[in-house]
XYZ file of C-alpha atoms in Angstrom:
694
model
C -55.436 -41.809 -24.801
C -54.451 -43.522 -21.556
C -54.420 -41.435 -18.401
C -51.629 -41.824 -15.812
C -51.722 -40.427 -12.281
C -48.236 -39.668 -10.900
C -47.803 -39.172 -7.144
C -44.672 -37.559 -5.667
C -44.031 -34.802 -3.121
C -41.044 -33.550 -5.144
C -42.267 -31.021 -7.767
C -39.153 -31.578 -9.879
C -39.823 -35.327 -10.057
C -43.456 -34.662 -11.016
C -42.380 -32.246 -13.735
C -39.788 -34.589 -15.239
C -42.212 -37.532 -15.335
C -44.956 -35.342 -16.793
C -42.696 -34.151 -19.645
C -41.533 -37.702 -20.390
C -44.970 -39.322 -20.372
C -46.701 -36.540 -22.290
C -44.060 -36.891 -24.998
C -45.298 -40.469 -25.452
C -48.945 -39.479 -25.751
C -50.162 -40.135 -22.229
C -52.592 -37.841 -20.415
C -51.194 -36.856 -17.019
C -52.661 -36.100 -13.591
C -50.457 -35.118 -10.644
C -50.725 -35.433 -6.868
C -48.269 -34.432 -4.073
C -49.319 -37.256 -1.696
C -51.534 -40.324 -1.358
C -54.628 -38.544 -0.028
C -54.744 -36.064 -2.909
C -54.213 -38.949 -5.323
C -57.295 -40.754 -3.930
C -59.355 -37.577 -4.231
C -58.293 -37.081 -7.887
C -58.944 -40.745 -8.694
C -62.415 -40.570 -7.128
C -63.330 -37.816 -9.585
C -61.701 -39.349 -12.652
C -59.980 -42.722 -12.219
C -56.688 -43.087 -14.147
C -55.575 -46.026 -16.270
C -52.330 -46.349 -14.258
C -50.861 -44.884 -11.088
C -47.125 -44.314 -10.504
C -46.266 -43.435 -6.914
C -43.297 -42.580 -4.726
C -43.254 -44.074 -1.196
C -41.895 -41.432 1.184
C -44.504 -38.615 1.194
C -46.325 -36.506 3.794
C -50.013 -37.000 4.802
C -50.267 -40.444 3.183
C -47.227 -42.399 2.012
C -47.004 -44.770 -0.936
C -47.520 -47.980 1.066
C -50.766 -46.674 2.610
C -51.922 -45.407 -0.791
C -51.257 -48.802 -2.417
C -53.134 -50.727 0.288
C -56.087 -48.321 0.044
C -55.939 -48.459 -3.767
C -55.942 -52.231 -3.945
C -58.755 -52.627 -1.399
C -61.043 -50.069 -3.040
C -63.328 -51.764 -5.619
C -63.272 -48.761 -7.995
C -59.443 -48.737 -8.150
C -58.237 -52.251 -7.381
C -58.079 -53.300 -11.026
C -56.064 -50.225 -12.016
C -52.300 -51.103 -12.182
C -50.044 -49.612 -9.472
C -46.302 -48.949 -9.960
C -43.912 -47.921 -7.193
C -41.112 -45.597 -8.380
C -38.823 -44.670 -5.451
C -35.276 -43.876 -4.420
C -35.798 -44.259 -0.682
C -37.202 -47.727 -0.009
C -34.889 -49.951 -2.008
C -34.160 -52.963 0.219
C -35.381 -56.429 -0.711
C -37.792 -56.339 2.258
C -39.265 -53.094 0.918
C -39.808 -54.637 -2.504
C -41.401 -57.785 -1.019
C -43.718 -55.717 1.161
C -44.720 -53.458 -1.728
C -45.569 -56.395 -4.002
C -47.498 -58.039 -1.171
C -49.744 -54.964 -1.136
C -50.709 -55.674 -4.758
C -48.248 -53.437 -6.593
C -47.652 -54.475 -10.186
C -44.093 -53.193 -10.409
C -41.396 -51.833 -8.110
C -38.958 -49.502 -9.859
C -35.896 -47.879 -8.260
C -34.917 -44.315 -9.158
C -33.229 -43.231 -11.246
C -34.126 -45.197 -14.356
C -33.270 -44.447 -17.939
C -36.387 -43.023 -19.639
C -36.612 -45.984 -22.021
C -36.580 -48.449 -19.116
C -39.431 -46.617 -17.378
C -41.490 -46.429 -20.574
C -40.894 -50.128 -21.261
C -42.069 -51.019 -17.745
C -45.272 -48.984 -18.255
C -45.912 -50.671 -21.618
C -45.394 -54.119 -20.061
C -47.879 -53.363 -17.275
C -50.551 -52.271 -19.789
C -49.956 -55.443 -21.867
C -50.220 -57.607 -18.750
C -53.466 -55.827 -17.844
C -54.920 -56.654 -21.250
C -53.840 -60.288 -21.094
C -54.038 -61.250 -17.407
C -55.518 -58.370 -15.456
C -53.908 -56.832 -12.390
C -53.371 -57.839 -8.781
C -56.285 -57.378 -6.419
C -55.786 -57.266 -2.651
C -58.544 -58.462 -0.325
C -58.677 -58.236 3.439
C -58.624 -62.034 3.591
C -55.357 -62.176 1.617
C -53.589 -59.618 3.806
C -54.969 -59.348 7.360
C -54.836 -55.845 8.805
C -52.706 -56.903 11.795
C -50.051 -58.457 9.596
C -50.093 -55.447 7.275
C -49.637 -52.943 10.073
C -46.888 -55.047 11.658
C -44.922 -55.229 8.403
C -45.707 -51.594 7.632
C -44.468 -50.492 11.070
C -41.294 -52.567 10.815
C -40.585 -51.072 7.407
C -41.151 -47.525 8.638
C -39.042 -48.056 11.783
C -36.226 -49.598 9.770
C -36.361 -46.764 7.278
C -36.548 -44.238 10.113
C -33.435 -45.760 11.681
C -31.670 -45.538 8.327
C -32.742 -41.919 7.993
C -31.548 -41.166 11.524
C -28.168 -42.706 10.741
C -28.016 -40.725 7.509
C -28.930 -37.538 9.369
C -26.336 -38.256 12.039
C -23.706 -38.827 9.384
C -24.852 -35.736 7.497
C -24.585 -33.688 10.687
C -21.065 -34.995 11.227
C -20.172 -34.170 7.663
C -21.663 -30.684 7.944
C -19.770 -30.152 11.193
C -16.610 -31.360 9.497
C -17.202 -29.054 6.542
C -17.809 -26.129 8.889
C -14.692 -26.884 10.920
C -12.715 -27.401 7.718
C -13.941 -24.020 6.466
C -12.657 -22.462 9.685
C -9.290 -24.141 9.161
C -9.135 -22.583 5.706
C -8.820 -19.108 7.205
C -6.770 -19.682 10.364
C -3.437 -21.063 9.146
C -0.588 -19.374 7.355
C 0.725 -21.830 4.757
C -1.185 -23.757 2.085
C 0.389 -27.092 3.078
C -0.521 -26.673 6.736
C -4.053 -25.592 5.824
C -4.636 -28.664 3.613
C -3.226 -31.016 6.255
C -5.551 -29.613 8.927
C -8.581 -29.812 6.654
C -7.910 -33.485 5.890
C -7.463 -34.278 9.588
C -10.753 -32.527 10.345
C -12.578 -34.513 7.639
C -11.258 -37.820 8.974
C -11.761 -37.053 12.667
C -15.186 -35.407 12.414
C -17.036 -36.595 9.317
C -16.623 -40.330 9.766
C -14.416 -40.919 6.728
C -11.530 -43.283 7.422
C -8.832 -41.700 5.278
C -8.219 -38.706 3.033
C -5.407 -37.257 0.967
C -4.551 -34.408 -1.369
C -2.343 -34.520 -4.454
C -0.863 -31.156 -5.476
C -0.452 -30.390 -9.179
C 2.850 -28.969 -10.403
C 2.247 -26.775 -13.463
C 5.907 -27.024 -14.419
C 6.302 -30.813 -14.421
C 2.614 -31.630 -15.077
C 2.823 -34.118 -12.202
C 0.608 -34.749 -9.170
C 2.324 -35.737 -5.932
C 1.056 -36.515 -2.444
C 1.073 -33.235 -0.526
C -0.953 -34.147 2.572
C -2.888 -37.071 4.027
C -4.876 -38.074 7.099
C -5.846 -41.433 8.562
C -2.889 -43.323 7.124
C -0.144 -44.697 9.349
C 3.207 -42.923 9.324
C 4.801 -46.115 8.022
C 2.352 -46.245 5.098
C 2.946 -42.592 4.209
C 6.726 -43.022 4.348
C 6.680 -46.227 2.299
C 4.393 -45.066 -0.492
C 4.986 -41.297 -0.675
C 7.606 -41.535 -3.436
C 5.429 -43.978 -5.403
C 2.346 -41.781 -5.248
C 3.384 -39.442 -8.050
C 1.173 -39.428 -11.138
C 1.390 -37.784 -14.531
C -1.533 -35.693 -15.740
C -3.845 -38.009 -17.703
C -2.262 -41.199 -16.354
C -4.944 -43.819 -15.616
C -2.830 -45.769 -13.153
C -3.729 -44.643 -9.660
C -6.807 -42.759 -10.965
C -5.456 -39.418 -9.669
C -3.993 -38.325 -13.009
C -7.189 -39.420 -14.774
C -9.428 -37.354 -12.474
C -7.133 -34.357 -12.876
C -7.236 -34.669 -16.661
C -10.996 -35.209 -17.059
C -11.933 -32.677 -14.398
C -14.712 -34.999 -13.216
C -15.505 -36.612 -9.882
C -14.798 -40.359 -9.709
C -16.567 -42.730 -7.276
C -15.038 -46.223 -7.108
C -17.204 -48.637 -5.092
C -14.685 -51.484 -5.137
C -11.116 -50.337 -5.728
C -9.695 -53.852 -5.597
C -11.774 -54.788 -8.618
C -10.330 -51.859 -10.575
C -6.975 -52.697 -12.172
C -6.080 -48.983 -12.279
C -5.947 -48.807 -8.493
C -2.530 -48.468 -6.800
C -2.540 -50.369 -3.522
C -1.478 -48.174 -0.628
C -3.486 -49.603 2.253
C -4.953 -53.103 1.971
C -7.915 -52.129 4.172
C -9.242 -49.593 1.642
C -12.198 -50.834 -0.422
C -13.783 -47.710 -1.886
C -12.547 -44.301 -2.974
C -13.948 -40.955 -4.010
C -11.764 -38.544 -6.022
C -12.505 -34.990 -7.097
C -10.391 -32.401 -8.916
C -9.666 -29.178 -7.026
C -9.821 -26.316 -9.517
C -9.991 -22.536 -9.396
C -11.364 -20.720 -12.439
C -10.520 -23.685 -14.689
C -6.983 -23.877 -13.296
C -6.111 -27.268 -11.827
C -4.677 -27.040 -8.317
C -4.780 -30.696 -7.297
C -6.953 -33.739 -6.556
C -8.635 -34.588 -3.236
C -9.538 -38.138 -2.254
C -11.680 -39.811 0.428
C -11.284 -43.499 1.296
C -13.312 -46.091 3.191
C -12.836 -49.650 4.391
C -16.378 -50.436 3.229
C -17.367 -51.185 -0.342
C -19.697 -48.698 -2.047
C -19.237 -46.384 0.927
C -19.852 -43.124 -0.891
C -23.266 -41.970 -2.109
C -24.512 -38.867 -3.856
C -24.558 -36.965 -0.552
C -20.861 -37.680 -0.068
C -20.265 -36.510 -3.622
C -22.087 -33.272 -2.860
C -20.104 -32.826 0.358
C -16.722 -33.387 -1.258
C -17.726 -31.087 -4.123
C -18.484 -28.329 -1.619
C -15.222 -29.035 0.180
C -13.340 -28.996 -3.122
C -14.735 -25.576 -4.016
C -13.905 -24.141 -0.596
C -10.472 -25.715 -0.671
C -9.761 -24.311 -4.135
C -10.732 -20.782 -3.077
C -8.679 -21.060 0.106
C -5.623 -22.452 -1.706
C -5.826 -19.688 -4.289
C -6.205 -17.064 -1.556
C -3.205 -18.491 0.273
C -1.243 -18.524 -2.958
C -2.156 -14.900 -3.572
C -1.151 -13.999 -0.016
C 2.116 -15.885 -0.421
C 2.685 -14.162 -3.764
C 2.097 -10.736 -2.205
C 4.425 -11.674 0.653
C 7.014 -12.856 -1.865
C 6.828 -9.539 -3.732
C 7.111 -7.672 -0.425
C 10.139 -9.756 0.594
C 11.769 -9.112 -2.767
C 11.191 -5.368 -2.464
C 12.585 -5.489 1.058
C 15.654 -7.335 -0.249
C 16.180 -4.645 -2.890
C 15.862 -2.020 -0.158
C 18.558 -3.817 1.871
C 20.835 -3.739 -1.156
C 20.100 -0.022 -1.705
C 20.980 0.734 1.917
C 24.233 -1.192 1.545
C 25.103 0.700 -1.640
C 24.207 4.105 -0.186
C 26.018 3.260 3.036
C 29.319 3.146 1.133
C 30.012 -0.337 2.461
C 32.918 -2.394 1.204
C 32.139 -3.963 -2.183
C 32.635 -7.506 -0.836
C 30.111 -6.856 1.927
C 27.590 -5.497 -0.579
C 28.057 -8.476 -2.912
C 27.616 -10.926 -0.018
C 24.370 -9.158 0.954
C 23.158 -9.447 -2.643
C 24.119 -13.123 -2.738
C 22.148 -13.827 0.446
C 19.140 -12.095 -1.155
C 19.551 -14.313 -4.227
C 19.334 -17.434 -2.051
C 16.466 -16.099 0.074
C 14.282 -14.907 -2.803
C 15.185 -17.081 -5.804
C 15.318 -20.569 -4.192
C 18.504 -21.538 -6.007
C 21.021 -24.193 -4.966
C 24.216 -22.313 -5.820
C 25.124 -18.802 -6.930
C 28.201 -16.741 -7.646
C 29.339 -13.313 -8.825
C 32.197 -13.012 -11.319
C 33.816 -9.591 -11.867
C 35.431 -8.479 -15.128
C 38.513 -6.248 -15.032
C 38.386 -4.038 -18.114
C 42.033 -3.047 -17.722
C 43.594 -6.507 -17.399
C 40.744 -8.199 -19.343
C 40.745 -10.846 -16.604
C 38.084 -12.350 -14.324
C 37.769 -12.524 -10.565
C 35.419 -14.742 -8.558
C 34.113 -12.143 -6.102
C 31.880 -14.424 -4.014
C 29.899 -17.644 -4.247
C 27.847 -20.061 -2.165
C 26.239 -23.485 -2.474
C 29.024 -25.138 -4.471
C 30.173 -28.634 -3.521
C 33.574 -28.310 -5.201
C 36.118 -25.611 -4.363
C 38.742 -24.534 -6.927
C 42.201 -25.725 -5.910
C 44.348 -24.286 -8.699
C 44.367 -21.845 -11.616
C 42.882 -24.455 -13.963
C 39.876 -24.931 -11.675
C 39.368 -21.167 -11.478
C 39.533 -20.816 -15.242
C 36.974 -23.615 -15.546
C 34.573 -21.709 -13.302
C 34.845 -18.618 -15.514
C 33.793 -20.425 -18.720
C 30.031 -19.814 -18.451
C 30.444 -16.316 -16.995
C 32.795 -15.409 -19.824
C 30.100 -16.342 -22.345
C 27.584 -14.156 -20.510
C 29.989 -11.201 -20.380
C 31.114 -11.464 -24.006
C 27.572 -11.908 -25.377
C 26.165 -9.244 -22.995
C 22.893 -11.160 -22.539
C 21.204 -13.642 -20.204
C 22.423 -17.188 -20.892
C 20.610 -20.414 -19.914
C 21.963 -23.972 -19.897
C 20.131 -27.146 -18.852
C 20.984 -30.830 -18.507
C 18.212 -31.749 -20.946
C 20.320 -30.137 -23.676
C 23.716 -30.996 -22.195
C 25.368 -30.868 -25.622
C 25.017 -27.071 -25.483
C 27.080 -26.834 -22.282
C 30.671 -25.806 -23.121
C 32.999 -28.814 -23.158
C 35.359 -27.336 -20.582
C 32.555 -26.951 -18.041
C 30.793 -30.314 -18.376
C 32.902 -32.206 -15.842
C 32.277 -29.532 -13.179
C 28.567 -29.479 -14.134
C 28.318 -33.244 -13.597
C 30.306 -33.237 -10.341
C 28.098 -30.492 -8.909
C 24.932 -32.238 -10.094
C 23.563 -29.120 -11.756
C 20.406 -29.292 -13.869
C 19.837 -25.619 -14.696
C 21.996 -22.490 -15.082
C 21.211 -18.830 -15.647
C 23.863 -16.181 -16.105
C 23.028 -12.466 -16.243
C 25.467 -9.716 -17.301
C 26.145 -6.967 -14.763
C 25.752 -3.917 -16.991
C 25.930 -0.270 -16.028
C 26.211 2.712 -18.348
C 26.673 0.399 -21.327
C 29.633 -1.301 -19.669
C 29.692 -4.947 -18.484
C 31.105 -5.238 -14.970
C 30.772 -9.021 -14.616
C 28.125 -11.751 -14.342
C 25.630 -13.077 -11.787
C 25.332 -16.878 -11.987
C 22.609 -19.040 -10.400
C 22.311 -22.837 -10.451
C 19.573 -25.411 -9.722
C 20.167 -29.102 -9.024
C 16.631 -30.021 -10.113
C 14.513 -29.297 -13.167
C 13.031 -25.825 -13.003
C 10.947 -23.805 -15.426
C 10.929 -20.220 -14.142
C 8.071 -17.792 -14.529
C 8.611 -14.444 -16.206
C 8.569 -12.656 -12.840
C 11.405 -14.895 -11.567
C 13.591 -14.012 -14.547
C 12.672 -10.334 -14.240
C 13.682 -10.282 -10.569
C 16.951 -12.058 -11.384
C 17.640 -9.347 -13.952
C 16.776 -6.684 -11.352
C 19.236 -8.174 -8.858
C 21.913 -8.183 -11.553
C 21.152 -4.509 -12.180
C 21.547 -3.754 -8.465
C 24.897 -5.544 -8.409
C 26.047 -3.512 -11.416
C 24.971 -0.298 -9.672
C 26.818 -1.393 -6.521
C 30.006 -2.065 -8.493
C 29.653 1.206 -10.388
C 29.021 3.159 -7.183
C 31.971 1.491 -5.496
C 34.249 2.326 -8.419
C 33.014 5.932 -8.393
C 33.558 6.231 -4.639
C 37.003 4.678 -4.936
C 37.754 7.064 -7.787
C 36.625 10.002 -5.680
C 38.706 8.772 -2.764
C 41.753 8.527 -5.001
C 41.024 11.972 -6.423
C 40.675 13.353 -2.909
C 43.963 11.775 -1.892
C 45.642 13.145 -5.001
C 44.101 16.550 -4.338
C 45.162 16.459 -0.696
C 48.706 15.550 -1.731
C 48.652 18.439 -4.211
C 47.315 20.806 -1.533
C 49.967 19.740 0.951
C 52.675 20.038 -1.701
C 51.448 23.560 -2.431
C 51.519 24.461 1.256
C 55.011 23.066 1.606
C 55.989 25.093 -1.477
C 54.658 28.250 0.155
C 56.579 27.392 3.303
C 59.844 26.879 1.407
C 59.287 30.142 -0.464
C 58.931 31.928 2.865
C 62.090 30.266 4.215
C 63.984 31.500 1.146
C 62.671 35.041 1.659
C 63.352 35.138 5.393
C 66.896 33.931 6.048
C 66.213 33.915 9.767
C 63.615 31.195 9.376
C 65.531 28.877 7.027
C 64.679 25.249 7.978
C 62.893 26.659 11.006
C 59.506 25.682 9.555
C 60.340 22.008 9.020
C 61.738 21.710 12.555
C 58.751 23.297 14.265
C 56.338 21.163 12.214
C 57.959 17.923 13.409
C 58.184 19.035 17.039
C 54.614 20.384 17.059
C 53.253 17.079 15.721
C 55.108 15.152 18.457
C 53.698 17.488 21.096
C 50.168 17.205 19.634
C 50.388 13.407 19.660
C 51.535 13.526 23.298
C 48.490 15.725 24.035
C 46.240 12.972 22.645
C 45.370 14.623 19.344
C 44.737 12.134 16.505
C 43.830 11.602 12.865
C 42.613 14.569 10.784
C 43.342 17.070 13.572
C 47.058 16.297 13.224
C 46.839 17.018 9.482
C 45.333 20.449 10.126
C 47.952 21.173 12.810
C 50.685 20.220 10.341
C 49.231 22.573 7.721
C 48.924 25.368 10.276
C 52.507 24.865 11.417
C 53.782 24.928 7.835
C 51.927 28.200 7.235
C 52.515 29.783 10.667
C 54.509 32.722 9.223
C 52.673 32.980 5.890
C 51.519 36.434 6.981
C 55.112 37.660 6.674
C 54.617 37.496 2.895
C 52.877 40.871 3.363
C 55.747 42.391 5.393
C 58.132 44.660 3.403
C 61.639 43.275 2.808
C 63.296 46.216 4.577
C 61.543 45.163 7.775
C 61.529 41.388 7.311
C 65.186 41.148 6.224
C 66.557 43.929 8.498
C 69.817 42.663 10.051
C 69.428 44.548 13.313
C 66.698 45.134 15.898
C 63.407 46.614 14.690
C 62.177 50.046 15.698
C 58.855 50.453 17.496
C 57.189 51.540 14.258
C 58.624 48.505 12.467
C 57.332 46.211 15.227
C 53.858 47.625 14.717
C 54.024 46.436 11.114
C 55.643 43.100 12.004
C 52.967 42.327 14.619
C 50.352 42.498 11.889
C 51.585 39.323 10.163
C 49.131 37.030 12.068
C 46.265 39.202 10.831
C 47.718 39.152 7.310
C 47.866 35.320 7.580
C 44.177 35.182 8.463
C 43.270 37.455 5.566
C 45.355 35.366 3.153
C 44.109 31.925 4.247
C 40.490 32.392 5.375
C 39.079 32.466 1.809
C 40.522 28.960 1.259
C 37.907 26.512 2.563
C 40.091 23.464 3.127
C 42.475 25.572 5.309
C 39.830 26.860 7.739
C 40.770 24.312 10.412
C 44.456 25.180 9.959
C 43.987 28.916 10.692
C 44.476 28.662 14.476
C 48.283 28.552 14.362
C 48.978 31.238 11.683
C 46.510 33.686 13.251
C 47.036 33.045 16.995
C 50.561 31.694 17.631
C 51.727 35.073 19.046
C 48.902 35.264 21.609
C 50.010 34.808 25.264
C 48.424 32.921 28.134
C 48.202 36.082 30.275
C 46.554 38.114 27.485
C 49.531 40.310 26.593
C 50.077 38.796 23.143
C 48.983 39.975 19.690
C 47.129 40.566 17.428
C 43.888 40.214 19.506
C 45.126 39.914 23.075
C 43.425 36.564 23.682
C 43.819 35.088 27.160
C 43.989 31.550 28.590
C 41.760 29.003 26.856
C 40.452 31.694 24.516
C 43.604 30.865 22.599
C 43.097 27.748 20.430
C 44.975 24.683 21.735
C 46.921 24.297 18.478
C 48.221 27.868 18.826
C 49.111 27.320 22.524
C 51.163 24.255 21.612
C 52.845 25.904 18.652
C 53.762 29.034 20.649
C 56.030 26.963 22.914
C 57.610 25.056 20.014
C 58.168 28.285 18.037
C 59.979 29.966 20.941
C 61.932 26.774 21.696
C 63.259 26.585 18.124
C 63.849 30.328 17.763
C 65.923 30.600 20.979
C 67.985 27.552 20.041
C 68.840 29.082 16.606
C 71.454 31.732 15.690
C 70.153 35.141 14.715
C 72.079 38.144 13.290
C 71.601 40.027 16.524
C 72.378 37.099 18.938
C 73.772 33.602 19.246
C 71.705 30.482 19.903
C 70.898 29.703 23.526
C 71.853 26.383 25.068
C 69.003 23.951 25.720
C 69.106 24.295 29.503
C 68.706 28.068 29.297
C 65.802 27.691 26.824
C 64.069 25.161 29.093
C 64.557 27.482 32.066
C 63.052 30.351 30.073
C 60.020 28.283 29.058
C 59.473 27.233 32.673
C 59.692 30.879 33.742
C 57.098 31.851 31.111
C 54.668 29.104 32.196
C 51.469 30.872 33.207
C 52.592 34.098 31.533
C 53.435 33.447 27.919
C 52.566 29.735 27.843
C 49.784 27.371 28.964
C 51.155 25.596 32.095
C 49.641 22.222 31.202
C 51.076 22.321 27.691
C 54.467 23.317 29.131
C 54.540 20.148 31.271
C 53.763 17.922 28.303
C 56.280 19.760 26.124
C 59.075 19.311 28.652
C 58.381 15.561 28.788
C 58.543 15.451 24.978
C 61.871 17.335 25.020
C 63.217 14.901 27.602
C 62.321 11.961 25.347
C 63.874 13.703 22.355
C 67.162 14.032 24.263
C 67.113 10.355 25.147
């Protein structure tokens, strides 16, 4: 059994070679450097030595020279097996030291075994190389050895410098991954960092669209603006497409290193200066996100270290993109909830229906990314349709025919009471009457959702896209939610409008009832016939002149109509007595304001009308009845009405006296200013009377 000594400072390399050679029946000895190898060989010389070059303590070149100048070892074959010293000068120098073979890592196992077999056969037939001091003078050896080491050291320094740049770029890129808000901006910054810091000439990123299964250029660095503009539309690849290599890398999920792109007929020329490319898929948990690419003007520019670097970058980029996507998704959900809250506030704020629908429509555009949208309302009484609002349409209806055309899709949604979808791919399904409008607008997709509330369809929400779009389930669910909010808004509006109408009807009924009471009182008290209607009109004019507005006028009107309602409790023999009342009868008569309060106070909607019926006989100086209120203790409505009541009473015939002329009545009112009446109200009243005369 032949014995082979393998020398390498990498334990993994030693292990792999040991397993391979033992499987072929060789006995194995191992050494981590040249000095240990010499010590092992001195104890038990091997039949063959296989050595790396770059090792601590004693490297492969020194070991070979020592081996070939030592009588005990010089006839034992020596094979170099290295991945570091691979230049032609390295090979020439190694063979000049007496090496039998120079093999470059990595080799296929069969190739390595064949080389070993050939060396043993050559040993049997011709012997092996022997190095003597005469053949290779020490000075020449050390000169060549030093040059080789210096050259290799320079190469290593350059590699280290480049590695440091790449590490710095990776670190800076990692920082970029966490400092920007959007995915696109993050990717663009990372690519710029790679190009500016790591020494790569150009880089780009192709984003994968799950819907279309296409990869398109999303960001690049190092390319001229003119190049990006010219080729951007061309750089779109289908998943699995070999042309351009991007689709191929995305499909296989494997890194691709092209040393000479111009020799590869799959390459798509973008920049004539590019000679090599390195592509890697960017994936997160087996989900393809895109493909990253590095480019160089040199051929074979990318080695295994570059592949490791871009792999690390790809992993970091994938995690960052996914994190950004998750953040954007959370933000999207938050924005959608906020939009729903805006709609709720609009509904609860009892806004006009058109305002609410416009708010909803703006939310549709903000959250759903559609190109056009509209809301069609269905009138269940007329069985007709109304276009409530819309936005994003290129064509505006100009006549009834155009309007009817716009209702065609909505009508289908409303009648079928379900979500309806049309797309250009299946244009034959689009109703004939709508196709011309569809083509003019350039629509590609349509979704219509019924607006249903309490098992009743109120209309339809329609959204349109002018590009192909395959929505996710959450998109459709949110569209359905918005439709539900619109239905609630319409339902709430109809309920509020119904309540308003009911309130108006009820108010009309209340006022009719009050007027009925007033007429009944006029019929019972002949002295007051038509008196009530006159004082109501005059009191309202006076109140308006005093600056009283809106609902307060309504309550004053009701109070004026009911000012003598308390007389309903006065006996007929007193109320209808043709002559003057006795003192005892006046005591009863003066109770009618109190009776009015007792009659009306239990009725809630008349509370604000109580001032006139209960206080119109109070006097400014406090001598009135029933409570003897004084000055501004008397409600303003009662102070105004007191003047009007006296004005009308004195100007009317009574059984016990004739009507006074206007001048005498005015004189009386002026005399009672500050006694019976509020002086300020008197002044306003007199101006109103003057206008009435004119």
